[in-house]
Amino acid sequence: MLISLAEIKQISWNGIWKQNSSLVQILGMCPLLAVTTTLMNGVMLSLATLLVMALSNFFVACLRNFIPYEIRIPVFILIAAALVTVVDLGMNAYMHDMYNILGIFIPLIITNCLVLARIEAFAAKNSPLASALDGAMMGVGMVWTLGLLGGLRELIGSGTFLGGIDLVVPGLSPIHLLPEDYPGFLVAILPPGAFIGLGCLVAWKNWIEARAAERENRRPAEPVMAGGCH
Amino acid sequence: MIAAKEPTAPGMAARTAAILFLFVVAFTAALAIVYVATKPGIDAAAAEEKMRAINEVLPKDLYDNDLLADTLKIPATPELGLDDESTIYRARLGGEPSALVLETVAPDGYAGKIRMLVAVRANGELAGVRVTQHKETPGLGDYIEPKKDKNKERPWITQFNGLSLDKVPASGWKVKKDGGRFDFVAGATVTPRAMVKAVHKTLQYAVANRDRLFATK
């Protein structure tokens, strides 16, 4: 039942890079378009999704032997939706300030097909611990991707960095990386900007992968290549 | 024996339906329990938030009564853009009426309704306006929230403070683009236009009904 170190490594690597939800699986586009207008928005929604995915994967993996194959999808959605509601109510009651910022995004988590995709692809076939880790690591992958995309859109669109951080950590204020009178670039803030930005990130990831593959192929001929990349 | 091992199609259907039903009952029950358990916390947080919102539009030295207790329910009021009943908070200082806090809605924002709290002093001046709920474009139309306004020293929404029907003629209650006196951010005119109109209407309503609203038990 316990989980081996190699398994942890593989699940983490898959979630964070190799099967990255936004860059490789291209799942969860709706929240991606809607919230990555700033770095903080992207990161906060990803963190909430991380929590829901870890919990729903865990519960489904625990109950997987009791769920008949034919009705697995409605049961999976029932479990995930119930957990989203629990997180929603719990945050509203005990972390109200945080809820005011994230509140509108939380019900949206259930529309993120990534949640169902990981339940179906992973949690329905694996142990609870490994499934919870898979959900969490997919969430980590989402955190950095949406954070990066949100940060880029925010910087290009409105010239700030960490806008809205004062809502999460009172006392801190956003940094104006570009001059105060930067006119802003509207396309970056609107949804098309998210698609263009995502396209660039996917290209960037594929470029890194291609370069790594090339290096792999050449290795016998040029063993000194390692560490020699710029 | 063999019949029992190979269930008929209706039998299978009944069995899966029963399992699905059990899951639904179990999770609905769990949700009901969580709902009941979190209700007091949510109510307390909502009341606190309401008070905080009121304190943003109404300076604390203008009243000494318990605002959440001295309220008046009014039915749907088209002048305030409300198609549902709403609450008016009545501020008194030493027993004398000092201000009204009204909930109001600008129905024609860029992305639907903009809900606001408007505080009108007994002398007809606006004490303050705050947006409580809106769906305007992030980074563009959301400067109506002082927290998101890039102008931190003099947020857009503070333009309303201290204005009254006497100080600003009816023609002035428009954004500058339409010949009025209110600033706006280029590229997002629909939002401030809707809000200026709604605040103007609210002020007219409050002034016209002031005595009735304060007197009603």
PDB file of C-alpha atoms in Angstrom, chain A residues 17-116:
ATOM      1  CA  TRP A  17       6.780  18.677 -16.290  1.00  0.00           C
ATOM      2  CA  LYS A  18       6.289  15.626 -18.468  1.00  0.00           C
ATOM      3  CA  GLN A  19       2.469  15.451 -18.385  1.00  0.00           C
ATOM      4  CA  ASN A  20       1.983  19.083 -17.366  1.00  0.00           C
ATOM      5  CA  SER A  21      -1.765  19.721 -17.350  1.00  0.00           C
ATOM      6  CA  SER A  22      -1.672  22.993 -19.247  1.00  0.00           C
ATOM      7  CA  LEU A  23       1.330  22.499 -21.532  1.00  0.00           C
ATOM      8  CA  VAL A  24       0.992  18.843 -22.512  1.00  0.00           C
ATOM      9  CA  GLN A  25      -2.495  17.610 -21.699  1.00  0.00           C
ATOM     10  CA  ILE A  26      -3.936  21.056 -22.621  1.00  0.00           C
ATOM     11  CA  LEU A  27      -6.703  20.522 -20.061  1.00  0.00           C
ATOM     12  CA  GLY A  28      -8.512  23.061 -17.948  1.00  0.00           C
ATOM     13  CA  MET A  29      -8.498  25.813 -20.558  1.00  0.00           C
ATOM     14  CA  CYS A  30     -11.565  27.563 -19.129  1.00  0.00           C
ATOM     15  CA  PRO A  31      -9.999  28.560 -15.791  1.00  0.00           C
ATOM     16  CA  LEU A  32      -6.697  29.164 -17.552  1.00  0.00           C
ATOM     17  CA  LEU A  33      -8.271  31.764 -19.841  1.00  0.00           C
ATOM     18  CA  ALA A  34     -10.370  33.323 -17.120  1.00  0.00           C
ATOM     19  CA  VAL A  35      -7.974  33.786 -14.257  1.00  0.00           C
ATOM     20  CA  THR A  36      -4.444  34.169 -15.577  1.00  0.00           C
ATOM     21  CA  THR A  37      -4.765  37.931 -15.898  1.00  0.00           C
ATOM     22  CA  THR A  38      -2.364  38.295 -12.984  1.00  0.00           C
ATOM     23  CA  LEU A  39       0.230  36.064 -11.386  1.00  0.00           C
ATOM     24  CA  MET A  40      -1.582  35.989  -8.048  1.00  0.00           C
ATOM     25  CA  ASN A  41      -4.930  35.008  -9.565  1.00  0.00           C
ATOM     26  CA  GLY A  42      -3.320  32.160 -11.485  1.00  0.00           C
ATOM     27  CA  VAL A  43      -1.395  30.873  -8.475  1.00  0.00           C
ATOM     28  CA  MET A  44      -4.314  31.121  -6.051  1.00  0.00           C
ATOM     29  CA  LEU A  45      -6.766  29.282  -8.289  1.00  0.00           C
ATOM     30  CA  SER A  46      -4.140  26.615  -8.955  1.00  0.00           C
ATOM     31  CA  LEU A  47      -3.605  26.161  -5.226  1.00  0.00           C
ATOM     32  CA  ALA A  48      -7.350  25.688  -4.683  1.00  0.00           C
ATOM     33  CA  THR A  49      -7.445  23.208  -7.566  1.00  0.00           C
ATOM     34  CA  LEU A  50      -4.427  21.413  -6.121  1.00  0.00           C
ATOM     35  CA  LEU A  51      -6.285  20.918  -2.846  1.00  0.00           C
ATOM     36  CA  VAL A  52      -9.447  19.659  -4.546  1.00  0.00           C
ATOM     37  CA  MET A  53      -7.531  17.308  -6.858  1.00  0.00           C
ATOM     38  CA  ALA A  54      -5.475  15.787  -4.054  1.00  0.00           C
ATOM     39  CA  LEU A  55      -8.644  15.216  -1.995  1.00  0.00           C
ATOM     40  CA  SER A  56     -10.816  13.912  -4.820  1.00  0.00           C
ATOM     41  CA  ASN A  57      -8.078  11.590  -6.101  1.00  0.00           C
ATOM     42  CA  PHE A  58      -7.610  10.263  -2.579  1.00  0.00           C
ATOM     43  CA  PHE A  59     -11.308   9.631  -1.993  1.00  0.00           C
ATOM     44  CA  VAL A  60     -11.880   8.023  -5.371  1.00  0.00           C
ATOM     45  CA  ALA A  61      -8.863   5.762  -4.887  1.00  0.00           C
ATOM     46  CA  CYS A  62     -10.215   4.712  -1.486  1.00  0.00           C
ATOM     47  CA  LEU A  63     -13.658   3.953  -2.886  1.00  0.00           C
ATOM     48  CA  ARG A  64     -12.544   2.622  -6.262  1.00  0.00           C
ATOM     49  CA  ASN A  65     -13.356  -1.004  -5.481  1.00  0.00           C
ATOM     50  CA  PHE A  66     -16.954  -0.157  -4.637  1.00  0.00           C
ATOM     51  CA  ILE A  67     -17.734   1.827  -7.766  1.00  0.00           C
ATOM     52  CA  PRO A  68     -19.225  -0.223 -10.623  1.00  0.00           C
ATOM     53  CA  TYR A  69     -17.530   0.505 -13.926  1.00  0.00           C
ATOM     54  CA  GLU A  70     -20.762   1.514 -15.701  1.00  0.00           C
ATOM     55  CA  ILE A  71     -21.609   4.356 -13.350  1.00  0.00           C
ATOM     56  CA  ARG A  72     -18.099   5.471 -12.485  1.00  0.00           C
ATOM     57  CA  ILE A  73     -18.370   8.870 -14.203  1.00  0.00           C
ATOM     58  CA  PRO A  74     -21.464  10.097 -12.276  1.00  0.00           C
ATOM     59  CA  VAL A  75     -19.974   8.814  -9.029  1.00  0.00           C
ATOM     60  CA  PHE A  76     -16.613  10.490  -9.742  1.00  0.00           C
ATOM     61  CA  ILE A  77     -18.337  13.789 -10.489  1.00  0.00           C
ATOM     62  CA  LEU A  78     -20.478  13.404  -7.376  1.00  0.00           C
ATOM     63  CA  ILE A  79     -17.387  12.919  -5.227  1.00  0.00           C
ATOM     64  CA  ALA A  80     -15.443  15.772  -6.808  1.00  0.00           C
ATOM     65  CA  ALA A  81     -18.405  18.164  -6.699  1.00  0.00           C
ATOM     66  CA  ALA A  82     -19.112  17.320  -3.058  1.00  0.00           C
ATOM     67  CA  LEU A  83     -15.473  18.015  -2.176  1.00  0.00           C
ATOM     68  CA  VAL A  84     -15.496  21.306  -4.060  1.00  0.00           C
ATOM     69  CA  THR A  85     -18.593  22.315  -2.086  1.00  0.00           C
ATOM     70  CA  VAL A  86     -16.957  21.308   1.192  1.00  0.00           C
ATOM     71  CA  VAL A  87     -13.867  23.377   0.365  1.00  0.00           C
ATOM     72  CA  ASP A  88     -16.135  26.262  -0.679  1.00  0.00           C
ATOM     73  CA  LEU A  89     -18.184  26.200   2.538  1.00  0.00           C
ATOM     74  CA  GLY A  90     -15.144  25.647   4.738  1.00  0.00           C
ATOM     75  CA  MET A  91     -13.238  28.558   3.243  1.00  0.00           C
ATOM     76  CA  ASN A  92     -16.291  30.799   3.445  1.00  0.00           C
ATOM     77  CA  ALA A  93     -16.655  30.072   7.150  1.00  0.00           C
ATOM     78  CA  TYR A  94     -13.072  29.941   8.376  1.00  0.00           C
ATOM     79  CA  MET A  95     -10.952  31.853   5.845  1.00  0.00           C
ATOM     80  CA  HIS A  96     -13.383  34.514   4.787  1.00  0.00           C
ATOM     81  CA  ASP A  97     -10.855  37.025   3.464  1.00  0.00           C
ATOM     82  CA  MET A  98      -9.236  34.407   1.303  1.00  0.00           C
ATOM     83  CA  TYR A  99     -12.690  33.320   0.205  1.00  0.00           C
ATOM     84  CA  ASN A 100     -13.503  36.826  -0.974  1.00  0.00           C
ATOM     85  CA  ILE A 101     -10.593  36.631  -3.398  1.00  0.00           C
ATOM     86  CA  LEU A 102     -10.947  33.035  -4.523  1.00  0.00           C
ATOM     87  CA  GLY A 103     -14.663  32.598  -3.937  1.00  0.00           C
ATOM     88  CA  ILE A 104     -15.769  33.065  -7.505  1.00  0.00           C
ATOM     89  CA  PHE A 105     -13.173  30.607  -8.775  1.00  0.00           C
ATOM     90  CA  ILE A 106     -13.866  27.725  -6.447  1.00  0.00           C
ATOM     91  CA  PRO A 107     -17.141  26.496  -7.969  1.00  0.00           C
ATOM     92  CA  LEU A 108     -15.331  26.738 -11.312  1.00  0.00           C
ATOM     93  CA  ILE A 109     -12.919  24.028 -10.224  1.00  0.00           C
ATOM     94  CA  ILE A 110     -15.506  21.379 -10.944  1.00  0.00           C
ATOM     95  CA  THR A 111     -15.748  22.595 -14.534  1.00  0.00           C
ATOM     96  CA  ASN A 112     -12.028  21.893 -14.871  1.00  0.00           C
ATOM     97  CA  CYS A 113     -11.923  18.639 -16.785  1.00  0.00           C
ATOM     98  CA  LEU A 114      -8.442  18.027 -15.381  1.00  0.00           C
ATOM     99  CA  VAL A 115     -10.034  16.959 -12.084  1.00  0.00           C
ATOM    100  CA  LEU A 116     -12.113  14.269 -13.761  1.00  0.00           C
TER     101      LEU A 116
END
